[in-house]
Short mmCIF file of C-alpha atoms in Angstrom, two decimals:
data_model
loop_
_atom_site.label_atom_id
_atom_site.label_comp_id
_atom_site.label_asym_id
_atom_site.label_seq_id
_atom_site.Cartn_x
_atom_site.Cartn_y
_atom_site.Cartn_z
CA MET M 452 0.00 0.00 0.00
CA ALA M 453 2.86 2.37 0.88
CA MET M 454 4.50 1.56 -2.43
CA LEU M 455 1.26 2.32 -4.29
CA CYS M 456 0.97 5.70 -2.57
CA LEU M 457 4.58 6.45 -3.45
CA PHE M 458 3.99 5.64 -7.10
CA ILE M 459 0.85 7.84 -7.15
CA LEU M 460 2.72 10.63 -5.43
CA LEU M 461 5.64 10.35 -7.86
CA GLY M 462 3.25 10.29 -10.83
CA PHE M 463 1.41 13.36 -9.55
CA THR M 464 4.66 15.25 -9.01
CA THR M 465 5.96 14.28 -12.42
CA ASN M 466 2.73 15.36 -14.09
CA SER M 467 2.77 18.62 -12.15
CA LEU M 468 6.34 19.29 -13.20
CA SER M 469 5.45 18.45 -16.82
CA ALA M 470 2.45 20.77 -16.70
CA THR M 471 4.58 23.53 -15.18
CA ALA M 472 7.22 23.00 -17.87
CA VAL M 473 4.56 23.09 -20.57
CA LYS M 474 3.07 26.27 -19.07
CA ASN M 475 6.49 27.88 -18.84
CA ASN M 476 7.26 26.81 -22.37
CA MET M 477 3.92 28.18 -23.58
CA SER M 478 4.59 31.42 -21.72
CA SER M 479 8.04 31.72 -23.33
CA THR M 480 6.54 30.95 -26.72
CA SER M 481 3.79 33.47 -26.13
CA LYS M 482 6.35 36.13 -25.23
CA ALA M 483 8.40 35.26 -28.28
CA THR M 484 5.39 35.72 -30.53
CA LYS M 485 4.93 39.23 -29.15
CA ALA M 486 8.35 40.37 -30.35
CA PRO M 487 7.03 41.49 -33.74
CA SER M 488 4.50 43.74 -32.01
CA ALA M 489 7.42 45.79 -30.74
CA LYS M 490 8.22 46.56 -34.38
CA ALA M 491 4.72 47.82 -34.82
CA THR M 492 5.73 51.10 -33.16
CA LYS M 493 4.42 52.93 -36.19
CA ALA M 494 7.15 55.24 -37.40
CA PRO M 495 4.76 56.67 -40.02
CA THR M 496 2.56 58.05 -37.24
CA ALA M 497 5.24 60.69 -36.73
CA LYS M 498 4.31 62.04 -40.17
CA SER M 499 0.66 62.19 -39.21
CA THR M 500 1.56 64.65 -36.48
CA LYS M 501 3.13 67.07 -39.00
CA THR M 502 1.86 70.58 -38.38
CA LYS M 503 -0.69 71.71 -40.94
CA PRO M 504 -0.38 75.17 -42.46
CA ILE M 505 -2.20 77.89 -40.57
CA THR M 506 -5.14 79.46 -42.40
CA VAL M 507 -4.95 83.25 -42.37
CA THR M 508 -8.44 84.71 -41.87
CA GLU M 509 -7.61 88.22 -40.61
CA CYS M 510 -5.10 90.95 -41.37
CA GLY M 511 -2.30 92.23 -39.18
CA LEU M 512 -0.88 88.85 -38.13
CA SER M 513 2.81 87.85 -37.96
CA PHE M 514 4.35 84.39 -38.29
CA THR M 515 7.92 83.25 -37.62
CA ASP M 516 9.19 80.13 -39.44
CA GLN M 517 5.62 78.91 -39.94
CA LYS M 518 3.69 77.94 -43.06
CA VAL M 519 0.40 79.72 -43.65
CA VAL M 520 -2.22 79.68 -46.40
CA LEU M 521 -5.17 81.59 -47.74
CA THR M 522 -8.27 79.55 -48.45
CA ASP M 523 -10.32 82.52 -49.66
CA ASN M 524 -9.81 86.13 -50.69
CA LEU M 525 -8.77 88.31 -47.74
CA ASP M 526 -9.93 91.94 -47.68
CA CYS M 527 -8.37 94.04 -44.92
CA GLY M 528 -11.17 96.60 -45.15
CA SER M 529 -10.93 100.35 -44.59
CA ARG M 530 -8.58 102.32 -42.41
CA ILE M 531 -9.67 103.02 -38.84
CA GLY M 532 -7.11 104.83 -36.71
CA ASP M 533 -3.36 104.61 -37.33
CA GLN M 534 -2.00 102.84 -40.37
CA GLN M 535 -0.17 99.58 -39.63
CA ASP M 536 2.90 98.26 -41.40
CA CYS M 537 1.95 94.88 -42.92
CA ALA M 538 -1.25 92.97 -43.57
CA VAL M 539 0.66 89.67 -43.24
CA THR M 540 4.23 89.31 -41.97
CA LEU M 541 6.45 86.24 -42.51
CA ASP M 542 9.83 86.06 -40.79
CA GLY M 543 12.58 83.46 -41.23
CA PRO M 544 13.71 81.03 -43.93
CA GLU M 545 11.05 78.45 -42.99
CA ALA M 546 8.22 80.99 -43.12
CA GLU M 547 5.96 80.72 -46.16
CA ILE M 548 2.59 81.96 -47.31
CA ASP M 549 0.76 80.11 -50.08
CA CYS M 550 -2.16 82.26 -51.19
CA ASN M 551 -3.51 79.50 -53.47
CA ASP M 552 -4.23 82.16 -56.13
CA PHE M 553 -6.54 84.06 -53.79
CA THR M 554 -6.26 87.85 -53.42
CA LEU M 555 -5.04 89.95 -50.50
CA SER M 556 -6.39 93.50 -50.73
CA GLN M 557 -7.72 96.47 -48.80
CA VAL M 558 -9.95 99.48 -49.33
CA ALA M 559 -7.66 102.27 -50.58
CA SER M 560 -7.93 105.07 -53.11
CA VAL M 561 -6.07 105.23 -56.40
CA ALA M 562 -6.28 109.04 -56.12
CA VAL M 563 -3.63 108.89 -53.35
CA PHE M 564 -1.90 105.84 -54.83
CA TYR M 565 -3.30 103.44 -52.20
CA ALA M 566 -1.58 105.27 -49.34
CA ASP M 567 -4.79 105.67 -47.29
CA GLY M 568 -5.46 102.01 -46.54
CA PRO M 569 -5.24 100.38 -43.10
CA PHE M 570 -1.89 98.75 -44.03
CA PHE M 571 1.16 100.18 -45.76
CA SER M 572 2.35 96.85 -47.23
CA GLY M 573 0.42 93.77 -48.27
CA ILE M 574 2.89 90.97 -47.49
CA CYS M 575 6.16 91.53 -45.63
CA LEU M 576 8.85 88.89 -46.13
CA ASN M 577 11.73 89.09 -43.65
CA ASN M 578 15.01 87.19 -43.56
CA GLY M 579 14.42 84.61 -46.27
CA ALA M 580 10.64 84.12 -46.10
CA THR M 581 8.59 83.06 -49.15
CA ALA M 582 5.34 84.08 -50.85
CA ILE M 583 3.74 81.73 -53.39
CA ASN M 584 0.65 82.04 -55.61
CA CYS M 585 -0.35 85.46 -54.26
CA ASN M 586 -2.41 88.24 -55.82
CA VAL M 587 -1.80 91.46 -53.89
CA LYS M 588 -3.37 94.81 -54.67
CA LYS M 589 -4.16 98.29 -53.34
CA PHE M 590 -1.17 98.70 -51.02
CA VAL M 591 1.80 101.05 -51.16
CA ASP M 592 4.04 97.95 -51.39
CA GLY M 593 2.46 94.81 -52.78
CA ILE M 594 5.28 92.76 -51.24
CA TYR M 595 7.96 94.29 -49.03
CA VAL M 596 11.11 92.15 -48.69
CA ILE M 597 13.85 92.67 -46.10
CA ASN M 598 17.11 90.73 -46.39
CA GLY M 599 16.16 88.33 -49.13
CA GLY M 600 13.44 85.80 -49.73
CA GLU M 601 11.38 84.33 -52.56
CA VAL M 602 8.39 85.57 -54.54
CA VAL M 603 6.91 82.87 -56.75
CA ASN M 604 3.99 82.75 -59.19
CA SER M 605 2.43 85.98 -57.95
CA ASN M 606 0.60 88.97 -59.43
CA LEU M 607 1.31 92.31 -57.77
CA SER M 608 -0.94 94.96 -59.25
CA PRO M 609 -2.17 97.61 -58.81
CA ASN M 610 -0.05 99.06 -55.99
CA GLN M 611 2.45 101.94 -55.70
CA PHE M 612 5.34 99.45 -55.76
CA GLY M 613 4.91 95.88 -56.92
CA ILE M 614 7.93 94.62 -54.92
CA TYR M 615 10.08 96.77 -52.65
CA ALA M 616 13.29 94.90 -51.75
CA LYS M 617 15.42 96.27 -48.90
CA PHE M 618 18.87 94.78 -48.30
CA ARG M 619 20.36 95.55 -44.89
CA ARG M 620 22.78 92.62 -45.01
CA ASP M 621 24.21 90.29 -47.65
CA SER M 622 21.34 88.19 -49.01
CA THR M 623 19.50 86.96 -52.12
CA LEU M 624 16.04 87.69 -53.46
CA THR M 625 14.59 85.18 -55.93
CA ILE M 626 11.67 86.18 -58.15
CA GLU M 627 10.05 83.45 -60.22
CA ASP M 628 7.09 83.52 -62.64
CA THR M 629 5.78 86.79 -61.22
CA ASP M 630 4.12 89.88 -62.72
CA ALA M 631 4.52 93.37 -61.23
CA ASN M 632 2.80 95.40 -63.92
CA SER M 633 0.68 98.56 -64.05
CA ASN M 634 1.62 99.78 -60.60
CA SER M 635 0.08 103.18 -60.93
CA TYR M 636 2.54 105.69 -59.53
CA TYR M 637 6.01 104.27 -59.09
CA TYR M 638 7.81 100.99 -59.76
CA GLY M 639 7.35 97.34 -60.59
CA LEU M 640 10.50 96.43 -58.61
CA TYR M 641 12.50 98.76 -56.35
CA ILE M 642 15.84 97.56 -54.96
CA ASP M 643 17.29 99.50 -52.02
CA ILE M 644 20.74 98.46 -50.70
CA ASP M 645 22.41 99.77 -47.54
CA SER M 646 26.06 100.84 -47.55
CA GLY M 647 28.61 98.02 -47.67
CA VAL M 648 26.07 95.30 -48.48
CA GLU M 649 26.35 92.72 -51.28
CA ALA M 650 22.96 91.76 -52.69
CA LYS M 651 21.78 89.36 -55.35
CA LEU M 652 18.64 89.08 -57.44
CA ASP M 653 17.96 85.74 -59.15
CA VAL M 654 15.27 85.67 -61.84
CA LYS M 655 13.61 82.36 -62.70
CA GLY M 656 10.81 81.52 -65.11
CA GLU M 657 9.00 84.50 -66.63
CA VAL M 658 9.05 87.81 -64.75
CA THR M 659 7.38 90.96 -66.11
CA LEU M 660 7.72 94.57 -64.93
CA ASN M 661 5.63 96.33 -67.56
CA SER M 662 3.59 99.53 -67.87
CA ASN M 663 4.42 100.97 -64.45
CA GLY M 664 3.94 104.65 -63.56
CA LEU M 665 7.63 105.56 -63.50
CA VAL M 666 10.18 102.74 -63.89
CA GLY M 667 9.96 98.98 -64.34
CA MET M 668 13.07 98.22 -62.22
CA TYR M 669 14.76 100.89 -60.12
CA LEU M 670 18.03 100.50 -58.21
CA PHE M 671 19.05 102.65 -55.24
CA LEU M 672 22.56 101.67 -54.18
CA GLU M 673 24.46 103.35 -51.37
CA ALA M 674 28.26 103.62 -51.18
CA ASN M 675 30.41 100.47 -51.39
CA THR M 676 27.56 98.22 -52.38
CA LYS M 677 27.44 95.41 -54.90
CA LEU M 678 24.39 94.10 -56.75
CA ASP M 679 24.35 91.06 -59.03
CA ILE M 680 21.21 90.52 -61.10
CA ALA M 681 21.12 87.14 -62.83
CA VAL M 682 18.51 85.92 -65.29
CA LEU M 683 19.08 82.21 -64.85
CA ASN M 684 19.05 79.46 -67.49
CA ASP M 685 15.99 79.88 -69.74
CA ALA M 686 14.38 82.58 -67.60
CA THR M 687 13.16 85.93 -68.95
CA LEU M 688 12.87 89.39 -67.44
CA GLU M 689 10.69 91.77 -69.41
CA SER M 690 10.48 95.47 -68.53
CA CYS M 691 8.61 97.33 -71.25
CA GLY M 692 6.19 100.21 -71.69
CA ASN M 693 7.06 101.93 -68.42
CA ILE M 694 6.37 105.66 -68.42
CA VAL M 695 9.88 107.04 -67.79
CA TYR M 696 12.49 104.25 -67.83
CA ASP M 697 12.41 100.49 -68.15
CA ILE M 698 15.53 99.95 -66.00
CA SER M 699 17.18 102.77 -64.08
CA GLY M 700 18.64 103.88 -60.78
CA VAL M 701 21.37 105.44 -58.68
CA VAL M 702 24.77 103.72 -58.64
CA PRO M 703 27.42 105.75 -56.71
CA ALA M 704 31.06 105.82 -57.78
CA SER M 705 32.02 103.16 -55.21
CA ALA M 706 29.15 100.80 -56.08
CA THR M 707 28.79 98.03 -58.66
CA ALA M 708 25.71 96.72 -60.47
CA THR M 709 26.02 93.76 -62.81
CA PHE M 710 23.32 92.30 -65.05
CA SER M 711 24.05 88.77 -66.28
CA GLY M 712 22.14 86.32 -68.45
CA THR M 713 20.57 86.75 -71.87
CA GLY M 714 16.85 86.79 -71.17
CA TYR M 715 16.26 90.54 -70.87
CA THR M 716 13.60 92.36 -72.87
CA CYS M 717 13.43 96.16 -72.63
CA ASP M 718 13.86 99.37 -74.57
CA GLN M 719 17.66 99.79 -74.46
CA ALA M 720 17.25 103.56 -74.80
CA LYS M 721 15.28 103.53 -71.54
CA VAL M 722 18.09 101.88 -69.55
CA VAL M 723 19.69 104.78 -67.68
CA PHE M 724 21.85 105.01 -64.53
CA ASN M 725 23.00 108.04 -62.54
CA GLY M 726 25.59 108.74 -59.87
CA ASP M 727 24.70 109.80 -56.36
CA GLY M 728 23.57 113.43 -56.40
CA GLY M 729 24.47 113.74 -60.05
CA GLY M 730 28.04 112.59 -59.41
CA THR M 731 30.09 109.90 -61.10
CA VAL M 732 28.28 106.69 -61.95
CA GLY M 733 29.79 103.55 -60.45
CA THR M 734 30.57 100.35 -62.32
CA VAL M 735 27.53 99.12 -64.25
CA VAL M 736 27.43 96.10 -66.53
CA PRO M 737 24.03 96.78 -68.14
CA PRO M 738 21.58 94.26 -69.51
CA ASN M 739 21.71 93.45 -73.20
CA CYS M 740 18.04 93.69 -74.01
CA GLN M 741 15.99 92.24 -76.79
CA ALA M 742 13.54 94.75 -78.22
CA CYS M 743 10.16 95.10 -76.57
CA PRO M 744 7.24 93.60 -78.46
CA VAL M 745 5.33 96.03 -80.65
CA PRO M 746 2.01 96.98 -78.99
#
């Protein structure tokens, strides 16, 4: 009887150990099968958290290194109180506004060349910011650029100045597939360079500066400045039918302005440069223009 109990006890213990081993083995196997789930830490979900562009629905806002869009025309209305600087301000090389071919405008009078609106400038691009697919009208400056940036596929008319580009430090402005025509009182493109600064204008695609109130492109260079204007590859820069000059400006004796590339169209007789205060003109390598199309 004692032997029988011993055999039963041994059998029970053996079975228990076997069951425990099987359970442990199943547990290990179960854990092993979960290893792939660790890989399922979805890397793509990081993309889904990418910040969407901000929709601009009111005027007077500023954005630093952010992407913004228009999803409808934006009218800044009439002036009430003091005039503000910019309807929309973008600052930094990552800052971008895509207007999606909508129009930014305000209520302003052509009789005073749009100087009575609530904002002086439509879009202000600072320190490498970008404007794409924008129609801007009825401001003093359609687009005001400080220290380089990009203006792409935009229509800047009517304003006093289509684009006013101010260079306070060495930088590059790129204009691509953009029209700054029929700006009623002054210029399609005005380039203003502080003393000692080296600036560059790159032209891509088709750019037109036609039929403006004074000059298509005007340069205002201070002492010891350098400006390189390059019409790149198959690009074209057309400045025709402007009231006074097609391309003109002030280049002091210590300054240099160089036009490179072959894609210029203008009236060569309306390409005129002057020295500062009527003094000696600096070094100018002028554009070699093809004739303007006959109206």
